[in-house]
Amino acid sequence: MAEVHNKEVRSYNMSRIRSKNTKPELLVRKKLYELGFRYRLHVKSLPGKPDIVLNKFKVIIQVNGCFWHGHNGCKNFKIPKTNTLWWEEKIGKTKSADLANYRKLEELGWSVIAIYQCQLSKNTLDFTMNGLKNSILSANTVKNGVKIS
Ligand SMILES: [Zn+2]
């Protein structure tokens, strides 16, 4: 049992280390760039060091792994049968940290869009990117009743 736990902790730690510049994140960045969007990455001065920051549109995009960020109702998110409580706690903490950061960012006037890894499969990528593009363009056009763009 302890052996399994250790392996899980190890791969958890490794995945945390690699949580920047993940494959799904790189894919979203590439597609955004092709669509003509320019952005800053992992901005340290903002809560939670958000992945992708589009200053011009006041939009932040977070690219989340389905498992680590506990994507509700997603087939990629199943709590392991061993050490269940440990996993629930870990993922629960990640989720509440995510939400706390999103709230802080929104208080600072940013719109936050969270994209999940499962939305970036071959079959869903175009659909997701299209929706993302529309969301970015319309995110802050009307704020406090004043049209910005
Ligand atoms: Zn998912």
Short mmCIF file of N, CA and C and ligand atoms in Angstrom, two decimals:
data_model
loop_
_atom_site.label_atom_id
_atom_site.label_comp_id
_atom_site.label_asym_id
_atom_site.label_seq_id
_atom_site.Cartn_x
_atom_site.Cartn_y
_atom_site.Cartn_z
N MET A 1 0.82 -1.22 0.00
CA MET A 1 0.00 0.00 0.00
C MET A 1 0.85 1.26 0.00
N ALA A 2 1.84 1.26 0.91
CA ALA A 2 2.72 2.44 1.02
C ALA A 2 3.47 2.67 -0.29
N GLU A 3 3.83 1.58 -0.91
CA GLU A 3 4.54 1.65 -2.20
C GLU A 3 3.70 2.42 -3.25
N VAL A 4 2.44 2.03 -3.34
CA VAL A 4 1.54 2.67 -4.30
C VAL A 4 1.43 4.17 -4.00
N HIS A 5 1.25 4.44 -2.70
CA HIS A 5 1.12 5.83 -2.29
C HIS A 5 2.33 6.65 -2.74
N ASN A 6 3.52 6.07 -2.49
CA ASN A 6 4.74 6.80 -2.84
C ASN A 6 4.84 7.07 -4.34
N LYS A 7 4.48 6.06 -5.11
CA LYS A 7 4.50 6.24 -6.56
C LYS A 7 3.55 7.37 -6.97
N GLU A 8 2.39 7.37 -6.35
CA GLU A 8 1.39 8.39 -6.70
C GLU A 8 1.88 9.78 -6.30
N VAL A 9 2.49 9.85 -5.10
CA VAL A 9 3.01 11.15 -4.65
C VAL A 9 4.09 11.62 -5.60
N ARG A 10 4.95 10.68 -5.99
CA ARG A 10 6.04 11.04 -6.89
C ARG A 10 5.50 11.58 -8.21
N SER A 11 4.56 10.89 -8.80
CA SER A 11 4.07 11.37 -10.09
C SER A 11 3.26 12.65 -9.91
N TYR A 12 2.64 12.79 -8.74
CA TYR A 12 1.95 14.06 -8.47
C TYR A 12 2.95 15.20 -8.46
N ASN A 13 4.06 15.00 -7.73
CA ASN A 13 5.08 16.04 -7.65
C ASN A 13 5.64 16.37 -9.03
N MET A 14 5.89 15.34 -9.80
CA MET A 14 6.42 15.56 -11.15
C MET A 14 5.46 16.36 -11.99
N SER A 15 4.19 16.04 -11.88
CA SER A 15 3.22 16.75 -12.70
C SER A 15 3.11 18.21 -12.25
N ARG A 16 3.33 18.44 -10.95
CA ARG A 16 3.29 19.83 -10.48
C ARG A 16 4.44 20.62 -11.07
N ILE A 17 5.60 19.97 -11.13
CA ILE A 17 6.77 20.65 -11.68
C ILE A 17 6.53 21.00 -13.14
N ARG A 18 5.86 20.11 -13.84
CA ARG A 18 5.62 20.34 -15.27
C ARG A 18 4.33 21.10 -15.54
N SER A 19 3.72 21.69 -14.51
CA SER A 19 2.42 22.29 -14.74
C SER A 19 2.49 23.55 -15.62
N LYS A 20 3.70 24.08 -15.80
CA LYS A 20 3.87 25.20 -16.72
C LYS A 20 4.20 24.63 -18.10
N ASN A 21 3.77 25.32 -19.15
CA ASN A 21 4.12 24.90 -20.51
C ASN A 21 3.73 23.44 -20.81
N THR A 22 2.58 23.04 -20.34
CA THR A 22 2.10 21.70 -20.64
C THR A 22 1.71 21.61 -22.12
N LYS A 23 1.57 20.39 -22.60
CA LYS A 23 1.23 20.19 -24.01
C LYS A 23 -0.08 20.89 -24.39
N PRO A 24 -1.15 20.72 -23.60
CA PRO A 24 -2.40 21.44 -23.94
C PRO A 24 -2.21 22.96 -23.95
N GLU A 25 -1.41 23.45 -23.02
CA GLU A 25 -1.17 24.89 -22.97
C GLU A 25 -0.45 25.37 -24.23
N LEU A 26 0.57 24.63 -24.64
CA LEU A 26 1.33 25.00 -25.83
C LEU A 26 0.43 25.00 -27.06
N LEU A 27 -0.49 24.04 -27.10
CA LEU A 27 -1.42 23.95 -28.22
C LEU A 27 -2.32 25.18 -28.29
N VAL A 28 -2.87 25.57 -27.14
CA VAL A 28 -3.73 26.75 -27.10
C VAL A 28 -2.95 28.01 -27.50
N ARG A 29 -1.74 28.12 -27.00
CA ARG A 29 -0.91 29.28 -27.35
C ARG A 29 -0.65 29.36 -28.84
N LYS A 30 -0.32 28.21 -29.43
CA LYS A 30 -0.04 28.16 -30.87
C LYS A 30 -1.27 28.61 -31.67
N LYS A 31 -2.42 28.07 -31.29
CA LYS A 31 -3.66 28.38 -32.00
C LYS A 31 -4.04 29.85 -31.84
N LEU A 32 -3.88 30.37 -30.63
CA LEU A 32 -4.19 31.79 -30.39
C LEU A 32 -3.29 32.67 -31.26
N TYR A 33 -2.02 32.29 -31.32
CA TYR A 33 -1.06 33.06 -32.10
C TYR A 33 -1.48 33.07 -33.57
N GLU A 34 -1.88 31.89 -34.07
CA GLU A 34 -2.33 31.78 -35.46
C GLU A 34 -3.57 32.64 -35.72
N LEU A 35 -4.39 32.80 -34.68
CA LEU A 35 -5.60 33.63 -34.82
C LEU A 35 -5.28 35.12 -34.70
N GLY A 36 -4.02 35.42 -34.43
CA GLY A 36 -3.59 36.82 -34.39
C GLY A 36 -3.55 37.43 -32.99
N PHE A 37 -3.81 36.63 -31.97
CA PHE A 37 -3.76 37.15 -30.61
C PHE A 37 -2.31 37.17 -30.10
N ARG A 38 -2.00 38.21 -29.33
CA ARG A 38 -0.68 38.29 -28.70
C ARG A 38 -0.89 38.30 -27.20
N TYR A 39 0.04 37.69 -26.46
CA TYR A 39 -0.20 37.47 -25.04
C TYR A 39 1.10 37.43 -24.26
N ARG A 40 0.95 37.55 -22.95
CA ARG A 40 2.07 37.34 -22.03
C ARG A 40 1.83 36.02 -21.31
N LEU A 41 2.92 35.42 -20.81
CA LEU A 41 2.81 34.10 -20.21
C LEU A 41 3.20 34.11 -18.73
N HIS A 42 2.46 33.33 -17.94
CA HIS A 42 2.80 33.10 -16.53
C HIS A 42 3.18 34.40 -15.82
N VAL A 43 2.27 35.33 -15.86
CA VAL A 43 2.55 36.67 -15.34
C VAL A 43 2.60 36.65 -13.82
N LYS A 44 3.80 36.89 -13.30
CA LYS A 44 4.05 36.74 -11.87
C LYS A 44 3.32 37.78 -11.03
N SER A 45 3.06 38.94 -11.61
CA SER A 45 2.45 40.01 -10.82
C SER A 45 0.94 39.80 -10.63
N LEU A 46 0.36 38.82 -11.30
CA LEU A 46 -1.08 38.57 -11.16
C LEU A 46 -1.34 37.34 -10.29
N PRO A 47 -2.47 37.34 -9.57
CA PRO A 47 -2.78 36.21 -8.68
C PRO A 47 -2.75 34.86 -9.41
N GLY A 48 -1.99 33.92 -8.88
CA GLY A 48 -1.93 32.57 -9.44
C GLY A 48 -1.05 32.44 -10.67
N LYS A 49 -0.27 33.51 -10.98
CA LYS A 49 0.60 33.48 -12.18
C LYS A 49 -0.13 32.88 -13.37
N PRO A 50 -1.15 33.56 -13.87
CA PRO A 50 -1.98 32.96 -14.93
C PRO A 50 -1.19 32.57 -16.19
N ASP A 51 -1.64 31.49 -16.85
CA ASP A 51 -0.94 30.92 -17.99
C ASP A 51 -0.82 31.91 -19.15
N ILE A 52 -1.96 32.41 -19.59
CA ILE A 52 -1.99 33.22 -20.81
C ILE A 52 -2.75 34.51 -20.51
N VAL A 53 -2.10 35.64 -20.74
CA VAL A 53 -2.68 36.93 -20.40
C VAL A 53 -2.77 37.80 -21.65
N LEU A 54 -4.00 38.16 -22.01
CA LEU A 54 -4.21 39.03 -23.17
C LEU A 54 -4.54 40.43 -22.67
N ASN A 55 -3.50 41.24 -22.55
CA ASN A 55 -3.66 42.60 -22.02
C ASN A 55 -4.71 43.41 -22.75
N LYS A 56 -4.64 43.33 -24.06
CA LYS A 56 -5.49 44.15 -24.91
C LYS A 56 -6.97 43.92 -24.63
N PHE A 57 -7.31 42.69 -24.30
CA PHE A 57 -8.71 42.33 -24.09
C PHE A 57 -9.07 42.17 -22.62
N LYS A 58 -8.07 42.35 -21.77
CA LYS A 58 -8.27 42.13 -20.33
C LYS A 58 -8.82 40.73 -20.06
N VAL A 59 -8.24 39.76 -20.77
CA VAL A 59 -8.68 38.37 -20.65
C VAL A 59 -7.52 37.48 -20.20
N ILE A 60 -7.85 36.57 -19.33
CA ILE A 60 -6.88 35.57 -18.89
C ILE A 60 -7.39 34.19 -19.25
N ILE A 61 -6.49 33.38 -19.81
CA ILE A 61 -6.88 32.01 -20.16
C ILE A 61 -6.04 31.05 -19.34
N GLN A 62 -6.74 30.17 -18.63
CA GLN A 62 -6.07 29.11 -17.89
C GLN A 62 -6.30 27.80 -18.62
N VAL A 63 -5.23 27.07 -18.87
CA VAL A 63 -5.37 25.76 -19.51
C VAL A 63 -5.15 24.70 -18.43
N ASN A 64 -6.21 23.97 -18.12
CA ASN A 64 -6.17 23.04 -16.99
C ASN A 64 -6.20 21.58 -17.42
N GLY A 65 -5.38 20.78 -16.77
CA GLY A 65 -5.49 19.33 -16.93
C GLY A 65 -6.76 18.86 -16.23
N CYS A 66 -7.49 17.94 -16.85
CA CYS A 66 -8.79 17.52 -16.31
C CYS A 66 -8.64 16.84 -14.95
N PHE A 67 -7.61 16.03 -14.79
CA PHE A 67 -7.46 15.30 -13.54
C PHE A 67 -7.04 16.22 -12.41
N TRP A 68 -5.97 16.94 -12.59
CA TRP A 68 -5.41 17.75 -11.49
C TRP A 68 -6.33 18.87 -11.07
N HIS A 69 -7.11 19.36 -12.01
CA HIS A 69 -7.99 20.47 -11.68
C HIS A 69 -9.43 19.99 -11.46
N GLY A 70 -9.61 18.68 -11.37
CA GLY A 70 -10.91 18.11 -11.04
C GLY A 70 -12.03 18.58 -11.92
N HIS A 71 -11.89 18.34 -13.24
CA HIS A 71 -12.91 18.76 -14.20
C HIS A 71 -14.21 17.99 -13.96
N ASN A 72 -15.21 18.68 -13.44
CA ASN A 72 -16.48 18.04 -13.07
C ASN A 72 -17.14 17.32 -14.23
N GLY A 73 -17.54 16.09 -13.99
CA GLY A 73 -18.29 15.33 -14.98
C GLY A 73 -17.47 14.87 -16.17
N CYS A 74 -16.16 15.03 -16.10
CA CYS A 74 -15.29 14.68 -17.23
C CYS A 74 -14.80 13.24 -17.07
N LYS A 75 -14.70 12.52 -18.20
CA LYS A 75 -14.27 11.13 -18.11
C LYS A 75 -12.79 11.01 -17.70
N ASN A 76 -12.03 12.07 -17.88
CA ASN A 76 -10.62 12.05 -17.47
C ASN A 76 -10.43 12.31 -15.98
N PHE A 77 -11.52 12.66 -15.31
CA PHE A 77 -11.39 12.94 -13.89
C PHE A 77 -12.10 11.88 -13.07
N LYS A 78 -11.29 10.93 -12.58
CA LYS A 78 -11.82 9.92 -11.67
C LYS A 78 -10.85 9.81 -10.50
N ILE A 79 -11.36 9.98 -9.29
CA ILE A 79 -10.50 9.83 -8.12
C ILE A 79 -10.04 8.37 -8.02
N PRO A 80 -8.72 8.15 -7.90
CA PRO A 80 -8.21 6.76 -7.80
C PRO A 80 -8.83 5.99 -6.64
N LYS A 81 -8.92 4.67 -6.83
CA LYS A 81 -9.55 3.82 -5.82
C LYS A 81 -8.68 3.66 -4.57
N THR A 82 -7.36 3.85 -4.72
CA THR A 82 -6.49 3.79 -3.54
C THR A 82 -6.19 5.21 -3.08
N ASN A 83 -6.01 5.35 -1.78
CA ASN A 83 -5.71 6.66 -1.17
C ASN A 83 -6.73 7.73 -1.59
N THR A 84 -7.96 7.30 -1.66
CA THR A 84 -9.02 8.17 -2.17
C THR A 84 -9.10 9.50 -1.44
N LEU A 85 -9.04 9.44 -0.11
CA LEU A 85 -9.17 10.67 0.65
C LEU A 85 -8.03 11.64 0.37
N TRP A 86 -6.83 11.07 0.27
CA TRP A 86 -5.65 11.88 -0.03
C TRP A 86 -5.83 12.61 -1.36
N TRP A 87 -6.29 11.87 -2.36
CA TRP A 87 -6.51 12.47 -3.68
C TRP A 87 -7.60 13.52 -3.65
N GLU A 88 -8.68 13.18 -2.95
CA GLU A 88 -9.79 14.15 -2.88
C GLU A 88 -9.34 15.46 -2.27
N GLU A 89 -8.50 15.33 -1.24
CA GLU A 89 -8.01 16.53 -0.56
C GLU A 89 -7.09 17.33 -1.48
N LYS A 90 -6.15 16.63 -2.15
CA LYS A 90 -5.21 17.29 -3.06
C LYS A 90 -5.94 18.06 -4.14
N ILE A 91 -6.86 17.34 -4.78
CA ILE A 91 -7.54 17.95 -5.93
C ILE A 91 -8.51 19.03 -5.46
N GLY A 92 -9.12 18.79 -4.30
CA GLY A 92 -9.99 19.81 -3.72
C GLY A 92 -9.23 21.10 -3.46
N LYS A 93 -7.98 20.96 -2.97
CA LYS A 93 -7.16 22.14 -2.70
C LYS A 93 -6.83 22.89 -3.98
N THR A 94 -6.49 22.13 -5.01
CA THR A 94 -6.17 22.75 -6.30
C THR A 94 -7.38 23.53 -6.81
N LYS A 95 -8.56 22.88 -6.69
CA LYS A 95 -9.78 23.53 -7.19
C LYS A 95 -10.10 24.80 -6.43
N SER A 96 -9.96 24.75 -5.10
CA SER A 96 -10.30 25.99 -4.37
C SER A 96 -9.26 27.07 -4.61
N ALA A 97 -7.99 26.67 -4.82
CA ALA A 97 -6.98 27.68 -5.16
C ALA A 97 -7.30 28.30 -6.52
N ASP A 98 -7.71 27.47 -7.47
CA ASP A 98 -8.12 27.98 -8.79
C ASP A 98 -9.22 29.03 -8.64
N LEU A 99 -10.26 28.65 -7.91
CA LEU A 99 -11.41 29.55 -7.77
C LEU A 99 -11.04 30.85 -7.07
N ALA A 100 -10.20 30.73 -6.03
CA ALA A 100 -9.77 31.93 -5.31
C ALA A 100 -9.01 32.87 -6.25
N ASN A 101 -8.15 32.30 -7.06
CA ASN A 101 -7.39 33.13 -8.01
C ASN A 101 -8.30 33.77 -9.06
N TYR A 102 -9.25 32.98 -9.57
CA TYR A 102 -10.16 33.52 -10.59
C TYR A 102 -10.92 34.71 -10.00
N ARG A 103 -11.35 34.56 -8.75
CA ARG A 103 -12.12 35.62 -8.11
C ARG A 103 -11.28 36.89 -7.96
N LYS A 104 -10.03 36.70 -7.52
CA LYS A 104 -9.13 37.85 -7.36
C LYS A 104 -8.90 38.54 -8.70
N LEU A 105 -8.69 37.74 -9.72
CA LEU A 105 -8.44 38.31 -11.05
C LEU A 105 -9.65 39.09 -11.54
N GLU A 106 -10.82 38.52 -11.29
CA GLU A 106 -12.04 39.20 -11.73
C GLU A 106 -12.26 40.50 -10.96
N GLU A 107 -11.87 40.49 -9.70
CA GLU A 107 -11.95 41.74 -8.92
C GLU A 107 -11.03 42.80 -9.49
N LEU A 108 -9.92 42.36 -10.10
CA LEU A 108 -8.98 43.30 -10.71
C LEU A 108 -9.41 43.71 -12.13
N GLY A 109 -10.56 43.21 -12.54
CA GLY A 109 -11.10 43.63 -13.83
C GLY A 109 -10.81 42.69 -14.99
N TRP A 110 -10.22 41.53 -14.69
CA TRP A 110 -9.93 40.57 -15.75
C TRP A 110 -11.11 39.61 -15.95
N SER A 111 -11.30 39.18 -17.18
CA SER A 111 -12.21 38.06 -17.44
C SER A 111 -11.37 36.80 -17.50
N VAL A 112 -11.80 35.77 -16.81
CA VAL A 112 -11.03 34.53 -16.77
C VAL A 112 -11.77 33.44 -17.55
N ILE A 113 -11.06 32.84 -18.48
CA ILE A 113 -11.63 31.73 -19.24
C ILE A 113 -10.79 30.48 -18.95
N ALA A 114 -11.44 29.45 -18.43
CA ALA A 114 -10.73 28.20 -18.15
C ALA A 114 -11.02 27.20 -19.26
N ILE A 115 -9.95 26.65 -19.81
CA ILE A 115 -10.06 25.63 -20.85
C ILE A 115 -9.53 24.33 -20.27
N TYR A 116 -10.21 23.24 -20.56
CA TYR A 116 -9.74 21.95 -20.07
C TYR A 116 -9.18 21.12 -21.22
N GLN A 117 -8.22 20.32 -20.83
CA GLN A 117 -7.49 19.44 -21.74
C GLN A 117 -8.41 18.64 -22.66
N CYS A 118 -9.55 18.14 -22.13
CA CYS A 118 -10.44 17.32 -22.94
C CYS A 118 -11.12 18.13 -24.05
N GLN A 119 -11.08 19.46 -23.94
CA GLN A 119 -11.70 20.30 -24.96
C GLN A 119 -10.74 20.55 -26.13
N LEU A 120 -9.56 19.94 -26.02
CA LEU A 120 -8.53 20.20 -27.02
C LEU A 120 -8.15 18.95 -27.80
N SER A 121 -9.04 17.97 -27.81
CA SER A 121 -8.78 16.75 -28.59
C SER A 121 -8.98 17.08 -30.07
N LYS A 122 -8.53 16.18 -30.93
CA LYS A 122 -8.64 16.40 -32.39
C LYS A 122 -10.06 16.81 -32.78
N ASN A 123 -11.04 16.13 -32.18
CA ASN A 123 -12.44 16.35 -32.59
C ASN A 123 -13.02 17.65 -32.04
N THR A 124 -12.47 18.14 -30.94
CA THR A 124 -13.10 19.29 -30.30
C THR A 124 -12.29 20.58 -30.42
N LEU A 125 -11.05 20.46 -30.90
CA LEU A 125 -10.12 21.60 -30.88
C LEU A 125 -10.67 22.83 -31.63
N ASP A 126 -11.11 22.60 -32.87
CA ASP A 126 -11.58 23.73 -33.67
C ASP A 126 -12.78 24.41 -33.03
N PHE A 127 -13.69 23.60 -32.55
CA PHE A 127 -14.88 24.11 -31.88
C PHE A 127 -14.50 24.95 -30.65
N THR A 128 -13.58 24.40 -29.85
CA THR A 128 -13.13 25.09 -28.65
C THR A 128 -12.45 26.41 -28.99
N MET A 129 -11.57 26.38 -29.98
CA MET A 129 -10.81 27.59 -30.32
C MET A 129 -11.74 28.67 -30.88
N ASN A 130 -12.73 28.24 -31.63
CA ASN A 130 -13.71 29.17 -32.17
C ASN A 130 -14.48 29.86 -31.03
N GLY A 131 -14.92 29.05 -30.08
CA GLY A 131 -15.62 29.58 -28.93
C GLY A 131 -14.74 30.50 -28.11
N LEU A 132 -13.48 30.09 -27.98
CA LEU A 132 -12.53 30.88 -27.21
C LEU A 132 -12.33 32.25 -27.85
N LYS A 133 -12.16 32.23 -29.16
CA LYS A 133 -11.98 33.47 -29.91
C LYS A 133 -13.16 34.43 -29.67
N ASN A 134 -14.37 33.89 -29.80
CA ASN A 134 -15.56 34.72 -29.57
C ASN A 134 -15.63 35.24 -28.14
N SER A 135 -15.26 34.38 -27.20
CA SER A 135 -15.29 34.80 -25.80
C SER A 135 -14.28 35.93 -25.55
N ILE A 136 -13.10 35.80 -26.14
CA ILE A 136 -12.08 36.85 -25.94
C ILE A 136 -12.58 38.16 -26.51
N LEU A 137 -13.12 38.09 -27.74
CA LEU A 137 -13.53 39.31 -28.42
C LEU A 137 -14.70 40.00 -27.72
N SER A 138 -15.54 39.20 -27.07
CA SER A 138 -16.72 39.82 -26.46
C SER A 138 -16.57 40.00 -24.95
N ALA A 139 -15.45 39.54 -24.39
CA ALA A 139 -15.30 39.51 -22.93
C ALA A 139 -15.54 40.85 -22.25
N ASN A 140 -14.87 41.88 -22.74
CA ASN A 140 -14.94 43.15 -22.03
C ASN A 140 -15.45 44.29 -22.90
N THR A 141 -16.22 43.93 -23.92
CA THR A 141 -16.71 45.01 -24.79
C THR A 141 -17.70 45.88 -24.03
N VAL A 142 -18.44 45.26 -23.14
CA VAL A 142 -19.34 46.06 -22.32
C VAL A 142 -19.00 45.87 -20.85
N LYS A 143 -18.45 46.90 -20.27
CA LYS A 143 -18.13 46.83 -18.86
C LYS A 143 -18.69 48.08 -18.18
N ASN A 144 -19.40 47.91 -17.12
CA ASN A 144 -20.04 49.02 -16.44
C ASN A 144 -20.87 49.85 -17.40
N GLY A 145 -21.46 49.19 -18.37
CA GLY A 145 -22.33 49.89 -19.31
C GLY A 145 -21.60 50.72 -20.34
N VAL A 146 -20.27 50.69 -20.31
CA VAL A 146 -19.51 51.49 -21.28
C VAL A 146 -18.87 50.55 -22.31
N LYS A 147 -19.12 50.80 -23.55
CA LYS A 147 -18.53 49.97 -24.59
C LYS A 147 -17.08 50.39 -24.80
N ILE A 148 -16.17 49.45 -24.68
CA ILE A 148 -14.75 49.77 -24.75
C ILE A 148 -14.24 49.75 -26.18
N SER A 149 -14.52 48.67 -26.92
CA SER A 149 -13.92 48.58 -28.26
C SER A 149 -14.86 49.14 -29.33
ZN ZN B 1 -12.14 17.32 -18.97
#
